[in-house]
mmCIF file of C-alpha atoms in Angstrom:
data_model
loop_
_atom_site.group_PDB
_atom_site.id
_atom_site.type_symbol
_atom_site.label_atom_id
_atom_site.label_comp_id
_atom_site.label_asym_id
_atom_site.label_seq_id
_atom_site.Cartn_x
_atom_site.Cartn_y
_atom_site.Cartn_z
ATOM 1 C CA MET A 289 0.123 -0.253 0.121
ATOM 2 C CA ASP A 290 1.660 3.050 -0.925
ATOM 3 C CA ILE A 291 0.006 6.831 -1.150
ATOM 4 C CA LYS A 292 -0.512 6.706 -4.870
ATOM 5 C CA GLN A 293 -2.747 3.635 -4.520
ATOM 6 C CA LEU A 294 -4.726 5.704 -1.615
ATOM 7 C CA ARG A 295 -4.564 9.017 -3.795
ATOM 8 C CA THR A 296 -6.433 6.625 -6.527
ATOM 9 C CA PHE A 297 -8.584 4.957 -4.574
ATOM 10 C CA ILE A 298 -10.134 8.567 -2.815
ATOM 11 C CA THR A 299 -10.528 10.079 -6.454
ATOM 12 C CA ILE A 300 -12.243 6.962 -7.626
ATOM 13 C CA LEU A 301 -15.190 7.058 -4.656
ATOM 14 C CA GLU A 302 -15.249 10.711 -5.157
ATOM 15 C CA VAL A 303 -16.090 10.545 -9.020
ATOM 16 C CA GLU A 304 -17.099 6.940 -9.282
ATOM 17 C CA ASN A 305 -15.369 6.747 -13.048
ATOM 18 C CA ILE A 306 -12.295 5.403 -13.751
ATOM 19 C CA THR A 307 -11.523 7.909 -16.868
ATOM 20 C CA LYS A 308 -12.699 10.715 -14.721
ATOM 21 C CA ALA A 309 -9.937 9.626 -11.942
ATOM 22 C CA ALA A 310 -7.728 9.375 -14.490
ATOM 23 C CA ALA A 311 -7.813 12.617 -16.277
ATOM 24 C CA MET A 312 -7.450 14.438 -13.061
ATOM 25 C CA LEU A 313 -5.008 12.439 -11.769
ATOM 26 C CA ASN A 314 -3.302 13.027 -15.022
ATOM 27 C CA ILE A 315 -2.524 9.270 -15.507
ATOM 28 C CA VAL A 316 -3.266 6.889 -18.032
ATOM 29 C CA GLN A 317 -6.642 4.378 -17.211
ATOM 30 C CA PRO A 318 -4.909 0.906 -17.604
ATOM 31 C CA ALA A 319 -2.726 2.497 -14.827
ATOM 32 C CA VAL A 320 -5.489 3.666 -12.663
ATOM 33 C CA SER A 321 -7.055 0.195 -13.210
ATOM 34 C CA ARG A 322 -3.781 -1.476 -11.672
ATOM 35 C CA GLN A 323 -3.348 0.590 -9.165
ATOM 36 C CA ILE A 324 -6.716 -0.372 -7.530
ATOM 37 C CA GLN A 325 -6.109 -4.243 -8.481
ATOM 38 C CA MET A 326 -2.808 -4.044 -6.344
ATOM 39 C CA LEU A 327 -4.758 -2.420 -3.409
ATOM 40 C CA GLU A 328 -7.635 -4.908 -3.461
ATOM 41 C CA GLU A 329 -4.994 -7.890 -3.713
ATOM 42 C CA GLU A 330 -2.816 -6.748 -1.000
ATOM 43 C CA LEU A 331 -5.897 -6.237 1.150
ATOM 44 C CA GLY A 332 -7.081 -9.399 0.130
ATOM 45 C CA VAL A 333 -10.843 -7.741 -0.683
ATOM 46 C CA LYS A 334 -12.632 -6.196 -3.231
ATOM 47 C CA LEU A 335 -13.120 -2.361 -2.656
ATOM 48 C CA PHE A 336 -15.488 -1.449 -5.636
ATOM 49 C CA ASN A 337 -18.447 -2.779 -7.386
ATOM 50 C CA ARG A 338 -17.914 -2.204 -10.701
ATOM 51 C CA SER A 339 -20.829 -1.157 -13.759
ATOM 52 C CA ARG A 340 -21.994 0.663 -16.462
ATOM 53 C CA HIS A 341 -22.885 2.733 -13.958
ATOM 54 C CA GLY A 342 -19.780 3.563 -12.624
ATOM 55 C CA MET A 343 -17.745 2.573 -9.703
ATOM 56 C CA ALA A 344 -19.250 1.907 -6.147
ATOM 57 C CA LEU A 345 -17.536 1.428 -2.937
ATOM 58 C CA THR A 346 -18.254 -2.537 -1.254
ATOM 59 C CA ASP A 347 -18.574 -2.484 2.195
ATOM 60 C CA ASP A 348 -14.626 -3.280 3.048
ATOM 61 C CA GLY A 349 -14.091 -0.057 0.705
ATOM 62 C CA LYS A 350 -16.620 2.231 2.866
ATOM 63 C CA LEU A 351 -14.018 0.788 5.980
ATOM 64 C CA LEU A 352 -10.814 1.927 3.997
ATOM 65 C CA GLU A 353 -12.178 5.127 2.984
ATOM 66 C CA PRO A 354 -11.737 6.791 6.284
ATOM 67 C CA TYR A 355 -8.575 5.676 7.014
ATOM 68 C CA ALA A 356 -7.288 6.400 3.810
ATOM 69 C CA ARG A 357 -8.763 9.862 3.908
ATOM 70 C CA ARG A 358 -6.573 10.468 7.110
ATOM 71 C CA ILE A 359 -3.083 9.244 6.089
ATOM 72 C CA LEU A 360 -3.665 11.347 2.738
ATOM 73 C CA GLU A 361 -4.219 14.088 5.503
ATOM 74 C CA ASP A 362 -1.464 13.669 7.635
ATOM 75 C CA ILE A 363 0.928 13.587 4.829
ATOM 76 C CA GLU A 364 -0.349 16.901 4.279
ATOM 77 C CA SER A 365 -0.027 18.165 7.186
ATOM 78 C CA ALA A 366 3.742 17.231 7.159
ATOM 79 C CA LYS A 367 4.556 18.947 4.542
ATOM 80 C CA LEU A 368 2.777 21.946 6.101
ATOM 81 C CA GLU A 369 4.533 21.631 9.124
ATOM 82 C CA LEU A 370 7.654 21.205 7.679
ATOM 83 C CA THR A 371 7.006 24.516 5.298
ATOM 84 C CA ALA A 372 5.947 26.503 8.576
ATOM 85 C CA ASN A 373 9.081 25.458 10.126
ATOM 86 C CA LYS A 374 10.653 27.652 7.198
ATOM 87 C CA GLY A 375 8.791 30.571 8.286
ATOM 88 C CA VAL A 376 6.197 30.589 5.765
ATOM 89 C CA ILE A 377 2.227 30.087 7.737
ATOM 90 C CA ARG A 378 -0.073 27.923 4.910
ATOM 91 C CA GLY A 379 -2.535 25.113 5.616
ATOM 92 C CA LYS A 380 -6.198 24.602 5.607
ATOM 93 C CA VAL A 381 -8.499 25.036 9.118
ATOM 94 C CA HIS A 382 -11.697 23.609 9.808
ATOM 95 C CA ILE A 383 -13.440 25.701 12.428
ATOM 96 C CA GLY A 384 -16.795 24.278 14.394
ATOM 97 C CA VAL A 385 -18.895 27.106 16.106
ATOM 98 C CA LEU A 386 -21.710 27.005 18.203
ATOM 99 C CA SER A 387 -24.782 28.570 15.958
ATOM 100 C CA SER A 388 -25.737 30.698 19.039
ATOM 101 C CA ILE A 389 -21.829 32.617 18.754
ATOM 102 C CA SER A 390 -21.210 32.123 15.013
ATOM 103 C CA GLU A 391 -22.667 35.675 13.959
ATOM 104 C CA LEU A 392 -20.296 37.418 16.449
ATOM 105 C CA LEU A 393 -17.346 35.459 16.069
ATOM 106 C CA SER A 394 -16.977 34.309 12.539
ATOM 107 C CA THR A 395 -16.277 37.510 10.526
ATOM 108 C CA LEU A 396 -13.802 38.669 13.155
ATOM 109 C CA ILE A 397 -12.219 35.317 13.223
ATOM 110 C CA MET A 398 -12.015 35.378 8.835
ATOM 111 C CA SER A 399 -10.559 39.109 9.414
ATOM 112 C CA VAL A 400 -7.856 38.583 11.385
ATOM 113 C CA ILE A 401 -6.533 35.074 9.618
ATOM 114 C CA LYS A 402 -6.905 36.811 6.684
ATOM 115 C CA GLU A 403 -4.507 39.999 7.409
ATOM 116 C CA LYS A 404 -1.830 37.754 9.315
ATOM 117 C CA TYR A 405 -1.928 34.448 7.162
ATOM 118 C CA PRO A 406 -3.144 35.175 3.770
ATOM 119 C CA GLU A 407 -2.308 31.834 2.805
ATOM 120 C CA VAL A 408 -3.978 29.969 5.734
ATOM 121 C CA GLN A 409 -7.551 28.686 4.429
ATOM 122 C CA VAL A 410 -10.368 28.749 6.568
ATOM 123 C CA LYS A 411 -13.462 26.787 6.911
ATOM 124 C CA ILE A 412 -16.398 27.459 9.348
ATOM 125 C CA SER A 413 -19.344 24.956 9.972
ATOM 126 C CA VAL A 414 -21.862 25.683 12.163
ATOM 127 C CA GLY A 415 -23.688 23.422 14.432
ATOM 128 C CA TYR A 416 -24.948 22.492 17.828
ATOM 129 C CA SER A 417 -22.625 21.074 20.859
ATOM 130 C CA GLY A 418 -23.524 17.360 19.806
ATOM 131 C CA HIS A 419 -22.559 17.977 16.609
ATOM 132 C CA LEU A 420 -19.715 19.667 16.607
ATOM 133 C CA LYS A 421 -18.545 16.938 19.592
ATOM 134 C CA GLU A 422 -19.351 14.220 16.447
ATOM 135 C CA TRP A 423 -17.239 15.991 13.507
ATOM 136 C CA LEU A 424 -14.031 16.662 15.959
ATOM 137 C CA GLU A 425 -14.009 12.866 17.272
ATOM 138 C CA ALA A 426 -14.190 11.825 13.543
ATOM 139 C CA GLY A 427 -11.810 14.182 12.470
ATOM 140 C CA ASP A 428 -13.844 16.196 10.002
ATOM 141 C CA ILE A 429 -12.975 19.695 12.017
ATOM 142 C CA ASP A 430 -9.718 20.706 13.325
ATOM 143 C CA LEU A 431 -11.188 22.439 16.604
ATOM 144 C CA ALA A 432 -14.346 23.817 17.803
ATOM 145 C CA LEU A 433 -15.941 26.163 20.321
ATOM 146 C CA MET A 434 -18.611 24.429 21.953
ATOM 147 C CA TYR A 435 -20.296 23.804 25.221
ATOM 148 C CA ASP A 436 -18.572 22.357 28.059
ATOM 149 C CA SER A 437 -19.274 18.756 27.431
ATOM 150 C CA THR A 438 -19.131 15.301 28.769
ATOM 151 C CA PRO A 439 -15.794 13.948 28.992
ATOM 152 C CA SER A 440 -14.016 12.311 26.154
ATOM 153 C CA LYS A 441 -10.748 10.519 25.802
ATOM 154 C CA LEU A 442 -10.815 11.545 22.116
ATOM 155 C CA ILE A 443 -11.312 15.484 23.085
ATOM 156 C CA ASP A 444 -9.680 18.090 25.227
ATOM 157 C CA LEU A 445 -11.354 20.924 26.284
ATOM 158 C CA ILE A 446 -10.132 24.599 27.575
ATOM 159 C CA PRO A 447 -12.617 26.457 29.321
ATOM 160 C CA LEU A 448 -12.827 29.964 27.720
ATOM 161 C CA VAL A 449 -16.068 31.756 28.873
ATOM 162 C CA ARG A 450 -18.460 31.729 31.685
ATOM 163 C CA GLU A 451 -21.758 33.660 30.824
ATOM 164 C CA PRO A 452 -25.633 33.677 32.494
ATOM 165 C CA LEU A 453 -28.710 32.581 30.895
ATOM 166 C CA PHE A 454 -31.788 35.000 30.437
ATOM 167 C CA LEU A 455 -35.248 34.594 30.443
ATOM 168 C CA ILE A 456 -36.214 36.036 26.898
ATOM 169 C CA GLY A 457 -39.482 37.581 25.729
ATOM 170 C CA ALA A 458 -41.175 39.682 23.029
ATOM 171 C CA ALA A 459 -41.219 43.384 23.062
ATOM 172 C CA GLN A 460 -44.300 43.477 24.219
ATOM 173 C CA THR A 461 -43.759 41.310 27.392
ATOM 174 C CA LEU A 462 -43.357 43.468 31.027
ATOM 175 C CA LEU A 463 -39.976 41.901 31.203
ATOM 176 C CA ARG A 464 -37.487 44.127 32.493
ATOM 177 C CA LEU A 465 -33.345 43.684 32.725
ATOM 178 C CA ASN A 466 -32.945 45.288 36.365
ATOM 179 C CA LYS A 467 -35.865 43.083 37.516
ATOM 180 C CA PRO A 468 -34.298 39.375 37.980
ATOM 181 C CA MET A 469 -37.049 36.737 37.871
ATOM 182 C CA ASP A 470 -36.678 33.438 40.298
ATOM 183 C CA LEU A 471 -37.502 30.020 38.874
ATOM 184 C CA LYS A 472 -40.787 29.892 40.666
ATOM 185 C CA GLU A 473 -42.060 32.625 38.605
ATOM 186 C CA ILE A 474 -40.631 31.258 35.334
ATOM 187 C CA GLU A 475 -43.137 28.099 35.988
ATOM 188 C CA ASN A 476 -45.798 30.325 35.136
ATOM 189 C CA PHE A 477 -44.089 31.022 31.265
ATOM 190 C CA PRO A 478 -44.700 28.689 28.300
ATOM 191 C CA LEU A 479 -41.276 27.860 27.236
ATOM 192 C CA ILE A 480 -39.783 27.161 23.866
ATOM 193 C CA LEU A 481 -36.772 25.295 24.263
ATOM 194 C CA PRO A 482 -34.113 23.188 21.721
ATOM 195 C CA CYS A 483 -35.329 19.546 21.579
ATOM 196 C CA HIS A 484 -33.062 16.784 23.343
ATOM 197 C CA PRO A 485 -30.176 15.747 23.216
ATOM 198 C CA HIS A 486 -29.211 19.613 22.889
ATOM 199 C CA ARG A 487 -26.979 20.918 25.440
ATOM 200 C CA LEU A 488 -28.560 24.059 26.265
ATOM 201 C CA ARG A 489 -31.736 22.090 26.753
ATOM 202 C CA THR A 490 -29.648 19.433 28.910
ATOM 203 C CA LEU A 491 -28.417 22.559 30.882
ATOM 204 C CA ILE A 492 -31.584 24.294 31.683
ATOM 205 C CA GLU A 493 -33.184 20.718 33.185
ATOM 206 C CA GLN A 494 -30.626 20.426 35.290
ATOM 207 C CA ALA A 495 -30.804 23.366 36.690
ATOM 208 C CA SER A 496 -34.433 23.746 37.120
ATOM 209 C CA LYS A 497 -34.443 20.220 38.880
ATOM 210 C CA LYS A 498 -31.933 21.348 41.477
ATOM 211 C CA ASN A 499 -33.786 24.578 42.179
ATOM 212 C CA LYS A 500 -36.658 21.858 42.420
ATOM 213 C CA SER A 501 -38.607 24.146 39.975
ATOM 214 C CA ASN A 502 -40.947 22.736 36.790
ATOM 215 C CA LEU A 503 -40.464 23.724 33.455
ATOM 216 C CA ASN A 504 -43.674 24.578 31.601
ATOM 217 C CA ILE A 505 -42.385 23.381 27.705
ATOM 218 C CA TYR A 506 -45.031 25.065 25.206
ATOM 219 C CA ALA A 507 -42.937 24.067 22.004
ATOM 220 C CA GLU A 508 -39.261 22.653 21.321
ATOM 221 C CA THR A 509 -37.487 23.551 17.694
ATOM 222 C CA ASN A 510 -33.555 22.935 17.419
ATOM 223 C CA ASP A 511 -33.226 25.915 14.993
ATOM 224 C CA LEU A 512 -32.222 28.987 16.951
ATOM 225 C CA ASN A 513 -33.775 31.431 14.461
ATOM 226 C CA ILE A 514 -37.107 29.818 14.672
ATOM 227 C CA GLN A 515 -36.902 29.629 18.515
ATOM 228 C CA LYS A 516 -36.324 33.649 18.316
ATOM 229 C CA GLN A 517 -39.317 34.539 15.350
ATOM 230 C CA LEU A 518 -41.813 32.531 17.716
ATOM 231 C CA VAL A 519 -41.052 34.232 20.970
ATOM 232 C CA ILE A 520 -40.770 37.427 18.958
ATOM 233 C CA GLN A 521 -44.272 36.478 17.881
ATOM 234 C CA GLY A 522 -45.514 36.011 21.061
ATOM 235 C CA PHE A 523 -45.871 32.180 21.343
ATOM 236 C CA GLY A 524 -43.883 32.231 24.260
ATOM 237 C CA TYR A 525 -40.528 32.537 25.796
ATOM 238 C CA THR A 526 -37.207 31.043 25.840
ATOM 239 C CA ILE A 527 -33.801 31.222 27.872
ATOM 240 C CA LEU A 528 -30.444 31.727 26.053
ATOM 241 C CA PRO A 529 -27.314 33.755 26.656
ATOM 242 C CA LEU A 530 -27.717 37.458 25.768
ATOM 243 C CA VAL A 531 -25.149 36.626 22.846
ATOM 244 C CA SER A 532 -28.197 34.878 20.906
ATOM 245 C CA VAL A 533 -30.143 38.008 20.823
ATOM 246 C CA ILE A 534 -28.082 41.160 20.454
ATOM 247 C CA ASN A 535 -29.434 42.055 17.320
ATOM 248 C CA GLU A 536 -33.107 41.564 18.544
ATOM 249 C CA LEU A 537 -32.337 43.180 21.890
ATOM 250 C CA ASN A 538 -30.802 46.169 20.067
ATOM 251 C CA THR A 539 -33.748 46.588 17.766
ATOM 252 C CA GLY A 540 -36.466 46.075 20.586
ATOM 253 C CA SER A 541 -37.871 43.145 19.108
ATOM 254 C CA MET A 542 -37.193 41.462 22.328
ATOM 255 C CA LYS A 543 -36.549 41.709 25.900
ATOM 256 C CA ALA A 544 -34.119 39.616 28.445
ATOM 257 C CA VAL A 545 -34.802 39.459 32.360
ATOM 258 C CA PRO A 546 -32.098 37.977 34.462
ATOM 259 C CA ILE A 547 -32.804 34.544 36.344
ATOM 260 C CA VAL A 548 -31.921 34.463 39.985
ATOM 261 C CA GLY A 549 -29.221 32.242 41.314
ATOM 262 C CA ASN A 550 -25.974 30.537 39.547
ATOM 263 C CA ASP A 551 -27.088 27.220 37.833
ATOM 264 C CA PHE A 552 -28.335 29.177 34.802
ATOM 265 C CA VAL A 553 -25.046 29.471 33.409
ATOM 266 C CA ARG A 554 -23.097 28.152 30.194
ATOM 267 C CA VAL A 555 -19.595 27.518 29.906
ATOM 268 C CA ILE A 556 -17.969 28.006 25.996
ATOM 269 C CA THR A 557 -14.633 26.067 25.758
ATOM 270 C CA LEU A 558 -11.894 25.521 23.398
ATOM 271 C CA ALA A 559 -11.838 21.663 21.846
ATOM 272 C CA MET A 560 -9.560 20.212 20.295
ATOM 273 C CA HIS A 561 -8.875 16.310 19.249
ATOM 274 C CA SER A 562 -6.406 14.627 22.092
ATOM 275 C CA THR A 563 -4.730 12.056 20.382
ATOM 276 C CA ARG A 564 -4.133 13.327 16.774
ATOM 277 C CA ASN A 565 -0.874 15.556 15.834
ATOM 278 C CA ILE A 566 -2.077 18.839 15.706
ATOM 279 C CA PRO A 567 -0.244 20.997 12.825
ATOM 280 C CA LYS A 568 1.899 24.016 13.604
ATOM 281 C CA HIS A 569 -0.267 26.658 11.563
ATOM 282 C CA VAL A 570 -3.227 24.817 13.521
ATOM 283 C CA ARG A 571 -1.911 25.675 16.616
ATOM 284 C CA ILE A 572 -1.163 29.305 15.379
ATOM 285 C CA ILE A 573 -4.684 29.744 14.122
ATOM 286 C CA THR A 574 -6.281 28.563 17.947
ATOM 287 C CA GLY A 575 -4.127 30.910 19.344
ATOM 288 C CA GLU A 576 -5.958 33.904 17.465
ATOM 289 C CA ILE A 577 -9.385 32.381 17.664
ATOM 290 C CA MET A 578 -8.567 32.631 21.455
ATOM 291 C CA GLY A 579 -7.681 36.126 21.028
ATOM 292 C CA CYS A 580 -10.873 37.087 19.044
ATOM 293 C CA VAL A 581 -13.051 35.479 21.852
ATOM 294 C CA ARG A 582 -10.956 37.510 24.713
ATOM 295 C CA ARG A 583 -11.468 40.934 22.286
ATOM 296 C CA SER A 584 -15.444 40.176 21.961
ATOM 297 C CA ILE A 585 -15.416 40.388 25.435
ATOM 298 C CA ASP A 586 -13.092 42.885 26.369
ATOM 299 C CA GLU A 587 -14.821 45.054 23.641
ATOM 300 C CA LYS A 588 -18.437 44.257 25.580
ATOM 301 C CA LYS A 589 -19.627 42.896 22.202
ATOM 302 C CA TRP A 590 -19.950 39.568 24.374
ATOM 303 C CA PRO A 591 -22.759 40.841 26.789
ATOM 304 C CA ASN A 592 -22.081 39.499 30.292
ATOM 305 C CA ALA A 593 -19.499 37.451 29.346
ATOM 306 C CA LYS A 594 -16.631 36.266 31.485
ATOM 307 C CA TRP A 595 -13.379 35.271 30.488
ATOM 308 C CA ILE A 596 -11.899 32.249 32.466
ATOM 309 C CA TYR A 597 -9.336 30.612 30.701
ATOM 310 C CA GLU A 598 -5.938 30.355 32.964
ATOM 311 C CA ARG A 599 -2.918 29.442 31.304
ATOM 312 C CA GLU A 600 -1.460 26.893 32.845
#
C-alpha cells in the first residue's frame, strides 16, 4: 500500500468513474485500474463494485475510506509543518462554531486570519454542541468552540467563557432587565426550548431540577432562528445567553431578564482532538481564535460574558 494507491482510491470514490479519475490524476486509465488492482490484492478484499453506471464502494471499501483520507491528510499536514518551520504559515483549518456565537465571531476570526496569514484557508462549520463533538471525534474539523461537554478520551476541553442565561420574551412583554426573576416565577411562562439532546436543553433542565422547579415547555425546536421568531411573535418565552439575541435586543423586538441564582450559566470551551498530531498552522490559528474570543469580551461585544481561561 502506498500514497499513489490511496490517492487513486479516494479519487475514484469521489468521481465514481475510472476515466474521470485518470484525467484528474493525469495518468492513463490502465494505470488507474492497475493501482486499484494492486491495492485490492494486497488487502485481500474487493474495494469497488464495477458496473456500466460507474464505480461504487463495497462495504470493505467504505471501511477503508476514513483511514485512507486520514493518511493523506496527515501526509499533507506533515508537508505543511515542514513548510511552517521555514517561516511560511499555510494550510487548511476547519473550525466548528456554535450557532449562538457564530454571528459574533465568524467575521472577526476570518478577518484576523486573512490579515495575518493570507495563505491559510479557513472553513467554518456551524452546528450544535453534539454535532461539533461528533465532527471533532471523527476528525472532520480541527477545533471547535462549543459547550462544556461530558468527558471524552478523544477531546481536550479548555474552558474560555462563562456567561449567564436569561429569560427572553417579546417586546410587548413586561420583562425588565433590572428586575431578576426566580425559577418559581418562570414556571408560569410557556417556554420554547431546543430539543433533546441539545446541550442547552440539558443544562436548563439540570438547573431546574437542582432548584426543584418545573418547566412549562410549550414548544421545541433546534433551529435558533425559528426559536427566536416564535418568541417575537408572542408564542412563548425562551432561555438563552444575551449573545444569541444581541440584534433583537438592540432593535427592541425582544426583552431579557436575568434569572436569580448561579445555576443558569453556560461555559464555552475550546475543543481539540486529544490523540491526533496538531499541525503548527492549526496551533497558531487556535491562538488567534482564543484572541478573538477575548477581544469580543473586552470590547463589550459579548454581553455579560466572563473570560475564565487560565494559562497553565
